[in-house]
Amino acid sequence: SLYFWWMVSEKTLILSTERLHQKLNRIAHEVHENHFDNKELIIVGIADRGYVLATLLTTILKKISDLDILLYELKVDKKGMLKEINNQELEKAQLSGKVVLIVDDVLNSGKTLAYAVKHILDYPVKRLCTVVMVNRRHRLYPIRADYVGLTLATTIKEHITVDLEKGKEVVYLS
């Protein structure tokens, strides 16, 4: 019984705080390199951890570029994907003709990211890109990440945890 508990609760550090920030910096430089010719960039973070990562990414991009960056949070009902979502702040955003980046922490089956993409495609955006910290490649939906911090080969039973406590941002495999 004690042995079973240890096996279930064991966590392996995949990305330290320093490495996670290195990955975010690399992603920010790639985004800047690919979109420097635009005046404005819209970053949409999927609540909750995707939005925290989007906030960190926005901070870096504002330091390294002169892009006008607008940050929004997209709240997705992960259990009832067919329900209408109410994102008034995003609804008021002028997404038409803009480059939009959707940010999430982990891309696993693709369900959450696909639903977020569907919501953004209600607007005539110029270009839509996806950003994830960890890509697990267990797709059930035809979606991919354009910018990836780390790609991991995992089993379906393994779990990725992105812990984004301020100053202690880490990724665990359990």
mmCIF file with all atom_site columns, C-alpha atoms in Angstrom:
data_model
loop_
_atom_site.group_PDB
_atom_site.id
_atom_site.type_symbol
_atom_site.label_atom_id
_atom_site.label_alt_id
_atom_site.label_comp_id
_atom_site.label_asym_id
_atom_site.label_entity_id
_atom_site.label_seq_id
_atom_site.pdbx_PDB_ins_code
_atom_site.Cartn_x
_atom_site.Cartn_y
_atom_site.Cartn_z
_atom_site.occupancy
_atom_site.B_iso_or_equiv
_atom_site.pdbx_formal_charge
_atom_site.auth_seq_id
_atom_site.auth_comp_id
_atom_site.auth_asym_id
_atom_site.auth_atom_id
_atom_site.pdbx_PDB_model_num
ATOM 1   C CA . SER A 1 1   ? 0.000   0.000  0.000   1.00 0.00 ? 1   SER A CA 1
ATOM 2   C CA . LEU A 1 2   ? 2.788   2.435  0.894   1.00 0.00 ? 2   LEU A CA 1
ATOM 3   C CA . TYR A 1 3   ? 4.708   1.382  -2.237  1.00 0.00 ? 3   TYR A CA 1
ATOM 4   C CA . PHE A 1 4   ? 1.638   2.062  -4.399  1.00 0.00 ? 4   PHE A CA 1
ATOM 5   C CA . TRP A 1 5   ? 1.228   5.555  -2.903  1.00 0.00 ? 5   TRP A CA 1
ATOM 6   C CA . TRP A 1 6   ? 4.879   6.355  -3.657  1.00 0.00 ? 6   TRP A CA 1
ATOM 7   C CA . MET A 1 7   ? 4.496   5.249  -7.288  1.00 0.00 ? 7   MET A CA 1
ATOM 8   C CA . VAL A 1 8   ? 1.389   7.382  -7.767  1.00 0.00 ? 8   VAL A CA 1
ATOM 9   C CA . SER A 1 9   ? 2.791   10.544 -6.186  1.00 0.00 ? 9   SER A CA 1
ATOM 10  C CA . GLU A 1 10  ? 6.296   10.469 -7.685  1.00 0.00 ? 10  GLU A CA 1
ATOM 11  C CA . LYS A 1 11  ? 7.057   13.549 -9.801  1.00 0.00 ? 11  LYS A CA 1
ATOM 12  C CA . THR A 1 12  ? 9.971   14.075 -12.156 1.00 0.00 ? 12  THR A CA 1
ATOM 13  C CA . LEU A 1 13  ? 11.153  17.610 -12.832 1.00 0.00 ? 13  LEU A CA 1
ATOM 14  C CA . ILE A 1 14  ? 11.113  18.139 -16.598 1.00 0.00 ? 14  ILE A CA 1
ATOM 15  C CA . LEU A 1 15  ? 11.747  21.896 -16.777 1.00 0.00 ? 15  LEU A CA 1
ATOM 16  C CA . SER A 1 16  ? 13.266  23.984 -13.993 1.00 0.00 ? 16  SER A CA 1
ATOM 17  C CA . THR A 1 17  ? 12.291  27.635 -13.599 1.00 0.00 ? 17  THR A CA 1
ATOM 18  C CA . GLU A 1 18  ? 15.449  28.700 -15.434 1.00 0.00 ? 18  GLU A CA 1
ATOM 19  C CA . ARG A 1 19  ? 14.860  26.277 -18.340 1.00 0.00 ? 19  ARG A CA 1
ATOM 20  C CA . LEU A 1 20  ? 11.172  27.227 -18.614 1.00 0.00 ? 20  LEU A CA 1
ATOM 21  C CA . HIS A 1 21  ? 12.130  30.898 -18.897 1.00 0.00 ? 21  HIS A CA 1
ATOM 22  C CA . GLN A 1 22  ? 14.798  30.023 -21.491 1.00 0.00 ? 22  GLN A CA 1
ATOM 23  C CA . LYS A 1 23  ? 12.105  28.252 -23.522 1.00 0.00 ? 23  LYS A CA 1
ATOM 24  C CA . LEU A 1 24  ? 9.779   31.264 -23.214 1.00 0.00 ? 24  LEU A CA 1
ATOM 25  C CA . ASN A 1 25  ? 12.578  33.605 -24.312 1.00 0.00 ? 25  ASN A CA 1
ATOM 26  C CA . ARG A 1 26  ? 13.286  31.433 -27.352 1.00 0.00 ? 26  ARG A CA 1
ATOM 27  C CA . ILE A 1 27  ? 9.577   31.358 -28.253 1.00 0.00 ? 27  ILE A CA 1
ATOM 28  C CA . ALA A 1 28  ? 9.367   35.155 -27.850 1.00 0.00 ? 28  ALA A CA 1
ATOM 29  C CA . HIS A 1 29  ? 12.330  35.667 -30.192 1.00 0.00 ? 29  HIS A CA 1
ATOM 30  C CA . GLU A 1 30  ? 10.807  33.284 -32.767 1.00 0.00 ? 30  GLU A CA 1
ATOM 31  C CA . VAL A 1 31  ? 7.469   35.115 -32.572 1.00 0.00 ? 31  VAL A CA 1
ATOM 32  C CA . HIS A 1 32  ? 9.211   38.472 -32.972 1.00 0.00 ? 32  HIS A CA 1
ATOM 33  C CA . GLU A 1 33  ? 11.279  37.191 -35.889 1.00 0.00 ? 33  GLU A CA 1
ATOM 34  C CA . ASN A 1 34  ? 8.169   35.910 -37.674 1.00 0.00 ? 34  ASN A CA 1
ATOM 35  C CA . HIS A 1 35  ? 5.931   38.921 -36.957 1.00 0.00 ? 35  HIS A CA 1
ATOM 36  C CA . PHE A 1 36  ? 8.242   41.953 -36.707 1.00 0.00 ? 36  PHE A CA 1
ATOM 37  C CA . ASP A 1 37  ? 6.637   43.485 -39.809 1.00 0.00 ? 37  ASP A CA 1
ATOM 38  C CA . ASN A 1 38  ? 3.240   43.769 -38.068 1.00 0.00 ? 38  ASN A CA 1
ATOM 39  C CA . LYS A 1 39  ? 2.367   46.768 -35.954 1.00 0.00 ? 39  LYS A CA 1
ATOM 40  C CA . GLU A 1 40  ? 0.175   44.852 -33.576 1.00 0.00 ? 40  GLU A CA 1
ATOM 41  C CA . LEU A 1 41  ? 0.014   41.370 -32.086 1.00 0.00 ? 41  LEU A CA 1
ATOM 42  C CA . ILE A 1 42  ? -2.927  39.925 -30.173 1.00 0.00 ? 42  ILE A CA 1
ATOM 43  C CA . ILE A 1 43  ? -2.033  37.273 -27.579 1.00 0.00 ? 43  ILE A CA 1
ATOM 44  C CA . VAL A 1 44  ? -4.854  35.139 -26.214 1.00 0.00 ? 44  VAL A CA 1
ATOM 45  C CA . GLY A 1 45  ? -4.078  32.945 -23.225 1.00 0.00 ? 45  GLY A CA 1
ATOM 46  C CA . ILE A 1 46  ? -6.363  30.035 -22.424 1.00 0.00 ? 46  ILE A CA 1
ATOM 47  C CA . ALA A 1 47  ? -7.432  30.323 -18.770 1.00 0.00 ? 47  ALA A CA 1
ATOM 48  C CA . ASP A 1 48  ? -5.773  29.585 -16.350 1.00 0.00 ? 48  ASP A CA 1
ATOM 49  C CA . ARG A 1 49  ? -2.194  28.417 -16.973 1.00 0.00 ? 49  ARG A CA 1
ATOM 50  C CA . GLY A 1 50  ? -2.252  29.373 -20.647 1.00 0.00 ? 50  GLY A CA 1
ATOM 51  C CA . TYR A 1 51  ? -3.058  32.927 -19.629 1.00 0.00 ? 51  TYR A CA 1
ATOM 52  C CA . VAL A 1 52  ? -0.190  32.997 -17.102 1.00 0.00 ? 52  VAL A CA 1
ATOM 53  C CA . LEU A 1 53  ? 2.207   31.800 -19.828 1.00 0.00 ? 53  LEU A CA 1
ATOM 54  C CA . ALA A 1 54  ? 0.739   34.378 -22.231 1.00 0.00 ? 54  ALA A CA 1
ATOM 55  C CA . THR A 1 55  ? 1.409   37.084 -19.634 1.00 0.00 ? 55  THR A CA 1
ATOM 56  C CA . LEU A 1 56  ? 5.034   35.976 -19.255 1.00 0.00 ? 56  LEU A CA 1
ATOM 57  C CA . LEU A 1 57  ? 5.419   35.816 -23.058 1.00 0.00 ? 57  LEU A CA 1
ATOM 58  C CA . THR A 1 58  ? 3.901   39.293 -23.447 1.00 0.00 ? 58  THR A CA 1
ATOM 59  C CA . THR A 1 59  ? 6.365   40.736 -20.911 1.00 0.00 ? 59  THR A CA 1
ATOM 60  C CA . ILE A 1 60  ? 9.316   39.312 -22.850 1.00 0.00 ? 60  ILE A CA 1
ATOM 61  C CA . LEU A 1 61  ? 7.971   40.456 -26.228 1.00 0.00 ? 61  LEU A CA 1
ATOM 62  C CA . LYS A 1 62  ? 7.475   44.003 -24.944 1.00 0.00 ? 62  LYS A CA 1
ATOM 63  C CA . LYS A 1 63  ? 11.143  44.069 -23.887 1.00 0.00 ? 63  LYS A CA 1
ATOM 64  C CA . ILE A 1 64  ? 12.560  42.783 -27.192 1.00 0.00 ? 64  ILE A CA 1
ATOM 65  C CA . SER A 1 65  ? 10.214  44.358 -29.747 1.00 0.00 ? 65  SER A CA 1
ATOM 66  C CA . ASP A 1 66  ? 8.308   47.499 -30.545 1.00 0.00 ? 66  ASP A CA 1
ATOM 67  C CA . LEU A 1 67  ? 5.136   45.566 -31.367 1.00 0.00 ? 67  LEU A CA 1
ATOM 68  C CA . ASP A 1 68  ? 1.914   46.863 -29.867 1.00 0.00 ? 68  ASP A CA 1
ATOM 69  C CA . ILE A 1 69  ? 0.787   43.773 -27.938 1.00 0.00 ? 69  ILE A CA 1
ATOM 70  C CA . LEU A 1 70  ? -2.713  43.263 -26.601 1.00 0.00 ? 70  LEU A CA 1
ATOM 71  C CA . LEU A 1 71  ? -3.269  40.437 -24.121 1.00 0.00 ? 71  LEU A CA 1
ATOM 72  C CA . TYR A 1 72  ? -6.599  38.690 -23.540 1.00 0.00 ? 72  TYR A CA 1
ATOM 73  C CA . GLU A 1 73  ? -7.790  35.706 -21.548 1.00 0.00 ? 73  GLU A CA 1
ATOM 74  C CA . LEU A 1 74  ? -10.024 33.087 -23.176 1.00 0.00 ? 74  LEU A CA 1
ATOM 75  C CA . LYS A 1 75  ? -12.146 31.062 -20.766 1.00 0.00 ? 75  LYS A CA 1
ATOM 76  C CA . VAL A 1 76  ? -12.991 27.663 -22.195 1.00 0.00 ? 76  VAL A CA 1
ATOM 77  C CA . ASP A 1 77  ? -15.391 25.191 -20.592 1.00 0.00 ? 77  ASP A CA 1
ATOM 78  C CA . LYS A 1 78  ? -13.230 22.066 -20.939 1.00 0.00 ? 78  LYS A CA 1
ATOM 79  C CA . LYS A 1 79  ? -16.041 19.699 -19.929 1.00 0.00 ? 79  LYS A CA 1
ATOM 80  C CA . GLY A 1 80  ? -18.870 21.166 -21.986 1.00 0.00 ? 80  GLY A CA 1
ATOM 81  C CA . MET A 1 81  ? -17.058 22.199 -25.140 1.00 0.00 ? 81  MET A CA 1
ATOM 82  C CA . LEU A 1 82  ? -20.291 22.770 -27.021 1.00 0.00 ? 82  LEU A CA 1
ATOM 83  C CA . LYS A 1 83  ? -21.529 25.432 -24.608 1.00 0.00 ? 83  LYS A CA 1
ATOM 84  C CA . GLU A 1 84  ? -21.278 29.023 -25.752 1.00 0.00 ? 84  GLU A CA 1
ATOM 85  C CA . ILE A 1 85  ? -18.434 30.790 -24.014 1.00 0.00 ? 85  ILE A CA 1
ATOM 86  C CA . ASN A 1 86  ? -18.718 34.328 -22.742 1.00 0.00 ? 86  ASN A CA 1
ATOM 87  C CA . ASN A 1 87  ? -15.533 36.319 -23.207 1.00 0.00 ? 87  ASN A CA 1
ATOM 88  C CA . GLN A 1 88  ? -16.754 39.907 -23.292 1.00 0.00 ? 88  GLN A CA 1
ATOM 89  C CA . GLU A 1 89  ? -13.282 41.436 -23.277 1.00 0.00 ? 89  GLU A CA 1
ATOM 90  C CA . LEU A 1 90  ? -12.260 39.304 -26.258 1.00 0.00 ? 90  LEU A CA 1
ATOM 91  C CA . GLU A 1 91  ? -15.560 40.007 -28.006 1.00 0.00 ? 91  GLU A CA 1
ATOM 92  C CA . LYS A 1 92  ? -14.764 43.740 -27.921 1.00 0.00 ? 92  LYS A CA 1
ATOM 93  C CA . ALA A 1 93  ? -11.231 43.249 -29.254 1.00 0.00 ? 93  ALA A CA 1
ATOM 94  C CA . GLN A 1 94  ? -10.642 44.260 -32.820 1.00 0.00 ? 94  GLN A CA 1
ATOM 95  C CA . LEU A 1 95  ? -9.304  40.939 -34.127 1.00 0.00 ? 95  LEU A CA 1
ATOM 96  C CA . SER A 1 96  ? -10.162 41.594 -37.761 1.00 0.00 ? 96  SER A CA 1
ATOM 97  C CA . GLY A 1 97  ? -7.017  41.636 -39.895 1.00 0.00 ? 97  GLY A CA 1
ATOM 98  C CA . LYS A 1 98  ? -4.721  41.030 -36.909 1.00 0.00 ? 98  LYS A CA 1
ATOM 99  C CA . VAL A 1 99  ? -2.162  38.356 -36.075 1.00 0.00 ? 99  VAL A CA 1
ATOM 100 C CA . VAL A 1 100 ? -3.428  36.309 -33.127 1.00 0.00 ? 100 VAL A CA 1
ATOM 101 C CA . LEU A 1 101 ? -1.411  33.913 -30.947 1.00 0.00 ? 101 LEU A CA 1
ATOM 102 C CA . ILE A 1 102 ? -3.305  31.418 -28.780 1.00 0.00 ? 102 ILE A CA 1
ATOM 103 C CA . VAL A 1 103 ? -1.251  30.259 -25.777 1.00 0.00 ? 103 VAL A CA 1
ATOM 104 C CA . ASP A 1 104 ? -1.792  27.169 -23.612 1.00 0.00 ? 104 ASP A CA 1
ATOM 105 C CA . ASP A 1 105 ? 0.373   25.189 -21.222 1.00 0.00 ? 105 ASP A CA 1
ATOM 106 C CA . VAL A 1 106 ? 0.112   21.611 -22.568 1.00 0.00 ? 106 VAL A CA 1
ATOM 107 C CA . LEU A 1 107 ? -1.033  20.286 -25.940 1.00 0.00 ? 107 LEU A CA 1
ATOM 108 C CA . ASN A 1 108 ? -2.272  16.762 -25.358 1.00 0.00 ? 108 ASN A CA 1
ATOM 109 C CA . SER A 1 109 ? -5.351  15.617 -27.291 1.00 0.00 ? 109 SER A CA 1
ATOM 110 C CA . GLY A 1 110 ? -5.820  19.021 -28.934 1.00 0.00 ? 110 GLY A CA 1
ATOM 111 C CA . LYS A 1 111 ? -9.409  19.389 -27.724 1.00 0.00 ? 111 LYS A CA 1
ATOM 112 C CA . THR A 1 112 ? -8.944  22.603 -25.725 1.00 0.00 ? 112 THR A CA 1
ATOM 113 C CA . LEU A 1 113 ? -6.760  24.260 -28.347 1.00 0.00 ? 113 LEU A CA 1
ATOM 114 C CA . ALA A 1 114 ? -9.131  23.243 -31.163 1.00 0.00 ? 114 ALA A CA 1
ATOM 115 C CA . TYR A 1 115 ? -12.049 24.784 -29.312 1.00 0.00 ? 115 TYR A CA 1
ATOM 116 C CA . ALA A 1 116 ? -10.106 27.993 -28.700 1.00 0.00 ? 116 ALA A CA 1
ATOM 117 C CA . VAL A 1 117 ? -9.105  28.147 -32.383 1.00 0.00 ? 117 VAL A CA 1
ATOM 118 C CA . LYS A 1 118 ? -12.748 27.643 -33.394 1.00 0.00 ? 118 LYS A CA 1
ATOM 119 C CA . HIS A 1 119 ? -13.732 30.606 -31.233 1.00 0.00 ? 119 HIS A CA 1
ATOM 120 C CA . ILE A 1 120 ? -11.054 32.895 -32.730 1.00 0.00 ? 120 ILE A CA 1
ATOM 121 C CA . LEU A 1 121 ? -11.970 31.829 -36.282 1.00 0.00 ? 121 LEU A CA 1
ATOM 122 C CA . ASP A 1 122 ? -15.333 33.546 -35.782 1.00 0.00 ? 122 ASP A CA 1
ATOM 123 C CA . TYR A 1 123 ? -13.300 36.678 -36.625 1.00 0.00 ? 123 TYR A CA 1
ATOM 124 C CA . PRO A 1 124 ? -11.488 37.384 -39.926 1.00 0.00 ? 124 PRO A CA 1
ATOM 125 C CA . VAL A 1 125 ? -7.964  37.349 -38.477 1.00 0.00 ? 125 VAL A CA 1
ATOM 126 C CA . LYS A 1 126 ? -4.895  37.919 -40.652 1.00 0.00 ? 126 LYS A CA 1
ATOM 127 C CA . ARG A 1 127 ? -3.028  34.943 -39.199 1.00 0.00 ? 127 ARG A CA 1
ATOM 128 C CA . LEU A 1 128 ? -3.596  32.565 -36.297 1.00 0.00 ? 128 LEU A CA 1
ATOM 129 C CA . CYS A 1 129 ? -0.728  30.795 -34.515 1.00 0.00 ? 129 CYS A CA 1
ATOM 130 C CA . THR A 1 130 ? -0.600  28.484 -31.519 1.00 0.00 ? 130 THR A CA 1
ATOM 131 C CA . VAL A 1 131 ? 1.937   28.452 -28.674 1.00 0.00 ? 131 VAL A CA 1
ATOM 132 C CA . VAL A 1 132 ? 2.348   25.698 -26.058 1.00 0.00 ? 132 VAL A CA 1
ATOM 133 C CA . MET A 1 133 ? 4.973   25.067 -23.414 1.00 0.00 ? 133 MET A CA 1
ATOM 134 C CA . VAL A 1 134 ? 4.732   21.256 -23.670 1.00 0.00 ? 134 VAL A CA 1
ATOM 135 C CA . ASN A 1 135 ? 3.625   19.243 -26.716 1.00 0.00 ? 135 ASN A CA 1
ATOM 136 C CA . ARG A 1 136 ? 2.712   15.654 -25.813 1.00 0.00 ? 136 ARG A CA 1
ATOM 137 C CA . ARG A 1 137 ? 1.656   14.536 -29.323 1.00 0.00 ? 137 ARG A CA 1
ATOM 138 C CA . HIS A 1 138 ? -1.384  12.492 -28.235 1.00 0.00 ? 138 HIS A CA 1
ATOM 139 C CA . ARG A 1 139 ? -3.700  14.071 -30.807 1.00 0.00 ? 139 ARG A CA 1
ATOM 140 C CA . LEU A 1 140 ? -7.363  13.273 -31.104 1.00 0.00 ? 140 LEU A CA 1
ATOM 141 C CA . TYR A 1 141 ? -7.968  16.497 -33.039 1.00 0.00 ? 141 TYR A CA 1
ATOM 142 C CA . PRO A 1 142 ? -6.127  17.788 -36.126 1.00 0.00 ? 142 PRO A CA 1
ATOM 143 C CA . ILE A 1 143 ? -4.315  20.642 -34.415 1.00 0.00 ? 143 ILE A CA 1
ATOM 144 C CA . ARG A 1 144 ? -0.648  21.492 -34.061 1.00 0.00 ? 144 ARG A CA 1
ATOM 145 C CA . ALA A 1 145 ? 1.463   23.990 -32.173 1.00 0.00 ? 145 ALA A CA 1
ATOM 146 C CA . ASP A 1 146 ? 3.394   26.570 -34.186 1.00 0.00 ? 146 ASP A CA 1
ATOM 147 C CA . TYR A 1 147 ? 5.682   27.451 -31.265 1.00 0.00 ? 147 TYR A CA 1
ATOM 148 C CA . VAL A 1 148 ? 6.663   24.783 -28.732 1.00 0.00 ? 148 VAL A CA 1
ATOM 149 C CA . GLY A 1 149 ? 8.797   24.999 -25.616 1.00 0.00 ? 149 GLY A CA 1
ATOM 150 C CA . LEU A 1 150 ? 9.350   21.245 -25.276 1.00 0.00 ? 150 LEU A CA 1
ATOM 151 C CA . THR A 1 151 ? 8.074   18.144 -27.076 1.00 0.00 ? 151 THR A CA 1
ATOM 152 C CA . LEU A 1 152 ? 7.810   15.063 -24.878 1.00 0.00 ? 152 LEU A CA 1
ATOM 153 C CA . ALA A 1 153 ? 7.191   11.441 -25.767 1.00 0.00 ? 153 ALA A CA 1
ATOM 154 C CA . THR A 1 154 ? 4.901   10.271 -22.965 1.00 0.00 ? 154 THR A CA 1
ATOM 155 C CA . THR A 1 155 ? 2.443   7.475  -22.375 1.00 0.00 ? 155 THR A CA 1
ATOM 156 C CA . ILE A 1 156 ? -1.264  8.229  -22.136 1.00 0.00 ? 156 ILE A CA 1
ATOM 157 C CA . LYS A 1 157 ? -1.191  7.356  -18.404 1.00 0.00 ? 157 LYS A CA 1
ATOM 158 C CA . GLU A 1 158 ? 1.561   9.864  -17.623 1.00 0.00 ? 158 GLU A CA 1
ATOM 159 C CA . HIS A 1 159 ? 0.570   13.366 -16.607 1.00 0.00 ? 159 HIS A CA 1
ATOM 160 C CA . ILE A 1 160 ? 2.280   16.701 -17.276 1.00 0.00 ? 160 ILE A CA 1
ATOM 161 C CA . THR A 1 161 ? 1.887   19.416 -14.646 1.00 0.00 ? 161 THR A CA 1
ATOM 162 C CA . VAL A 1 162 ? 2.864   22.981 -15.451 1.00 0.00 ? 162 VAL A CA 1
ATOM 163 C CA . ASP A 1 163 ? 3.167   24.770 -12.109 1.00 0.00 ? 163 ASP A CA 1
ATOM 164 C CA . LEU A 1 164 ? 3.227   28.527 -12.609 1.00 0.00 ? 164 LEU A CA 1
ATOM 165 C CA . GLU A 1 165 ? 3.609   29.869 -9.091  1.00 0.00 ? 165 GLU A CA 1
ATOM 166 C CA . LYS A 1 166 ? 5.280   33.261 -9.541  1.00 0.00 ? 166 LYS A CA 1
ATOM 167 C CA . GLY A 1 167 ? 9.049   32.877 -9.459  1.00 0.00 ? 167 GLY A CA 1
ATOM 168 C CA . LYS A 1 168 ? 8.827   29.079 -9.265  1.00 0.00 ? 168 LYS A CA 1
ATOM 169 C CA . GLU A 1 169 ? 7.548   28.156 -12.719 1.00 0.00 ? 169 GLU A CA 1
ATOM 170 C CA . VAL A 1 170 ? 8.306   24.466 -13.386 1.00 0.00 ? 170 VAL A CA 1
ATOM 171 C CA . VAL A 1 171 ? 7.065   21.461 -15.368 1.00 0.00 ? 171 VAL A CA 1
ATOM 172 C CA . TYR A 1 172 ? 6.674   17.992 -13.835 1.00 0.00 ? 172 TYR A CA 1
ATOM 173 C CA . LEU A 1 173 ? 5.972   14.544 -15.257 1.00 0.00 ? 173 LEU A CA 1
ATOM 174 C CA . SER A 1 174 ? 4.063   12.165 -13.006 1.00 0.00 ? 174 SER A CA 1
#
